[in-house]
């Protein structure tokens, strides 16, 4: 399995919403072609890596927002971060 391509296709899917998605798709495809070209992976490795990357990104994209545990963790992290920033800011003023 091609872990490089899995990561590229997963990251490409996440960056879809950020704009310029066609550039990211082309880049992921070029990474896959380059892995075959230099003889590091077989074409089937590249296709399976792309499929797993896209599938895992879709699953995460649709399930992550529905998990309240993640939302609660992020809220707690942000509150701790605010406290740390205030303390750091006060320490720099003195």
PDB file of C-alpha atoms in Angstrom:
ATOM      1  CA  UNK A   1       0.000   0.000   0.000  1.00  0.00           C
ATOM      2  CA  UNK A   2       1.234   3.468  -0.847  1.00  0.00           C
ATOM      3  CA  UNK A   3       1.179   5.518   2.361  1.00  0.00           C
ATOM      4  CA  UNK A   4       2.472   8.623   0.605  1.00  0.00           C
ATOM      5  CA  UNK A   5      -0.450   8.659  -1.778  1.00  0.00           C
ATOM      6  CA  UNK A   6      -2.913   7.798   0.968  1.00  0.00           C
ATOM      7  CA  UNK A   7      -1.788  10.941   2.815  1.00  0.00           C
ATOM      8  CA  UNK A   8      -1.898  13.118  -0.311  1.00  0.00           C
ATOM      9  CA  UNK A   9      -5.429  12.105  -1.260  1.00  0.00           C
ATOM     10  CA  UNK A  10      -6.638  12.427   2.336  1.00  0.00           C
ATOM     11  CA  UNK A  11      -5.112  15.911   2.633  1.00  0.00           C
ATOM     12  CA  UNK A  12      -6.518  16.869  -0.762  1.00  0.00           C
ATOM     13  CA  UNK A  13     -10.028  15.947   0.320  1.00  0.00           C
ATOM     14  CA  UNK A  14      -9.680  18.026   3.509  1.00  0.00           C
ATOM     15  CA  UNK A  15      -8.450  21.003   1.496  1.00  0.00           C
ATOM     16  CA  UNK A  16     -11.419  20.850  -0.892  1.00  0.00           C
ATOM     17  CA  UNK A  17     -13.272  23.445   1.138  1.00  0.00           C
ATOM     18  CA  UNK A  18     -10.288  25.808   1.183  1.00  0.00           C
ATOM     19  CA  UNK A  19     -10.435  26.553  -2.556  1.00  0.00           C
ATOM     20  CA  UNK A  20      -8.012  25.780  -5.355  1.00  0.00           C
ATOM     21  CA  UNK A  21      -9.035  22.133  -5.037  1.00  0.00           C
ATOM     22  CA  UNK A  22      -8.167  21.280  -8.640  1.00  0.00           C
ATOM     23  CA  UNK A  23      -4.530  22.119  -7.923  1.00  0.00           C
ATOM     24  CA  UNK A  24      -4.503  19.739  -4.934  1.00  0.00           C
ATOM     25  CA  UNK A  25      -6.092  16.929  -6.956  1.00  0.00           C
ATOM     26  CA  UNK A  26      -3.530  17.354  -9.716  1.00  0.00           C
ATOM     27  CA  UNK A  27      -0.713  17.387  -7.172  1.00  0.00           C
ATOM     28  CA  UNK A  28      -1.980  14.172  -5.547  1.00  0.00           C
ATOM     29  CA  UNK A  29      -2.233  12.504  -8.957  1.00  0.00           C
ATOM     30  CA  UNK A  30       1.277  13.655  -9.866  1.00  0.00           C
ATOM     31  CA  UNK A  31       2.620  12.220  -6.613  1.00  0.00           C
ATOM     32  CA  UNK A  32       1.010   8.892  -7.499  1.00  0.00           C
ATOM     33  CA  UNK A  33       2.428   8.936 -11.023  1.00  0.00           C
ATOM     34  CA  UNK A  34       5.880   9.858  -9.736  1.00  0.00           C
ATOM     35  CA  UNK A  35       5.839   6.921  -7.298  1.00  0.00           C
ATOM     36  CA  UNK A  36       5.142   4.557 -10.211  1.00  0.00           C
ATOM     37  CA  UNK A  37       7.628   6.318 -12.510  1.00  0.00           C
ATOM     38  CA  UNK A  38      10.598   5.911 -10.165  1.00  0.00           C
ATOM     39  CA  UNK A  39       9.691   2.276  -9.564  1.00  0.00           C
ATOM     40  CA  UNK A  40       8.909   2.605  -5.870  1.00  0.00           C
ATOM     41  CA  UNK A  41       5.315   1.314  -6.175  1.00  0.00           C
ATOM     42  CA  UNK A  42       3.174  -0.726  -8.534  1.00  0.00           C
ATOM     43  CA  UNK A  43       0.101   0.941 -10.082  1.00  0.00           C
ATOM     44  CA  UNK A  44      -2.196  -1.162  -7.889  1.00  0.00           C
ATOM     45  CA  UNK A  45      -0.397   0.125  -4.772  1.00  0.00           C
ATOM     46  CA  UNK A  46      -1.044   3.687  -5.892  1.00  0.00           C
ATOM     47  CA  UNK A  47      -4.712   3.046  -6.664  1.00  0.00           C
ATOM     48  CA  UNK A  48      -5.310   1.319  -3.319  1.00  0.00           C
ATOM     49  CA  UNK A  49      -3.513   4.128  -1.455  1.00  0.00           C
ATOM     50  CA  UNK A  50      -5.664   6.730  -3.227  1.00  0.00           C
ATOM     51  CA  UNK A  51      -8.855   4.758  -2.534  1.00  0.00           C
ATOM     52  CA  UNK A  52      -8.075   4.317   1.158  1.00  0.00           C
ATOM     53  CA  UNK A  53      -7.101   7.986   1.477  1.00  0.00           C
ATOM     54  CA  UNK A  54     -10.299   9.228  -0.152  1.00  0.00           C
ATOM     55  CA  UNK A  55     -12.509   6.786   1.771  1.00  0.00           C
ATOM     56  CA  UNK A  56     -10.991   7.607   5.160  1.00  0.00           C
ATOM     57  CA  UNK A  57     -11.242  11.349   4.475  1.00  0.00           C
ATOM     58  CA  UNK A  58     -14.928  11.037   3.536  1.00  0.00           C
ATOM     59  CA  UNK A  59     -15.697   8.991   6.660  1.00  0.00           C
ATOM     60  CA  UNK A  60     -13.880  11.463   8.904  1.00  0.00           C
ATOM     61  CA  UNK A  61     -15.449  14.455   7.132  1.00  0.00           C
ATOM     62  CA  UNK A  62     -18.972  13.231   7.850  1.00  0.00           C
ATOM     63  CA  UNK A  63     -18.480  11.719  11.323  1.00  0.00           C
ATOM     64  CA  UNK A  64     -16.125  14.150  13.059  1.00  0.00           C
ATOM     65  CA  UNK A  65     -18.572  17.090  13.331  1.00  0.00           C
ATOM     66  CA  UNK A  66     -21.159  14.794  14.926  1.00  0.00           C
ATOM     67  CA  UNK A  67     -18.880  13.658  17.758  1.00  0.00           C
ATOM     68  CA  UNK A  68     -19.608  15.724  20.866  1.00  0.00           C
ATOM     69  CA  UNK A  69     -16.469  14.381  22.510  1.00  0.00           C
ATOM     70  CA  UNK A  70     -14.360  16.184  19.913  1.00  0.00           C
ATOM     71  CA  UNK A  71     -16.349  19.391  20.319  1.00  0.00           C
ATOM     72  CA  UNK A  72     -16.038  19.247  24.121  1.00  0.00           C
ATOM     73  CA  UNK A  73     -12.304  18.578  23.855  1.00  0.00           C
ATOM     74  CA  UNK A  74     -11.779  21.518  21.523  1.00  0.00           C
ATOM     75  CA  UNK A  75     -13.790  23.821  23.799  1.00  0.00           C
ATOM     76  CA  UNK A  76     -11.734  22.746  26.834  1.00  0.00           C
ATOM     77  CA  UNK A  77      -8.486  23.190  24.893  1.00  0.00           C
ATOM     78  CA  UNK A  78      -9.496  26.703  23.802  1.00  0.00           C
ATOM     79  CA  UNK A  79     -10.326  27.733  27.376  1.00  0.00           C
ATOM     80  CA  UNK A  80      -6.956  26.447  28.627  1.00  0.00           C
ATOM     81  CA  UNK A  81      -5.229  28.211  25.745  1.00  0.00           C
ATOM     82  CA  UNK A  82      -6.867  31.541  26.693  1.00  0.00           C
ATOM     83  CA  UNK A  83      -5.582  31.227  30.263  1.00  0.00           C
ATOM     84  CA  UNK A  84      -2.065  30.423  29.066  1.00  0.00           C
ATOM     85  CA  UNK A  85      -2.093  33.315  26.601  1.00  0.00           C
ATOM     86  CA  UNK A  86      -3.215  35.766  29.300  1.00  0.00           C
ATOM     87  CA  UNK A  87      -0.460  34.597  31.639  1.00  0.00           C
ATOM     88  CA  UNK A  88       2.138  34.743  28.883  1.00  0.00           C
ATOM     89  CA  UNK A  89       0.973  38.205  27.831  1.00  0.00           C
ATOM     90  CA  UNK A  90       1.137  39.510  31.420  1.00  0.00           C
ATOM     91  CA  UNK A  91       4.609  38.034  31.885  1.00  0.00           C
ATOM     92  CA  UNK A  92       5.853  39.795  28.748  1.00  0.00           C
ATOM     93  CA  UNK A  93       4.458  43.149  29.894  1.00  0.00           C
ATOM     94  CA  UNK A  94       6.426  43.073  33.125  1.00  0.00           C
TER      95      UNK A  94
END
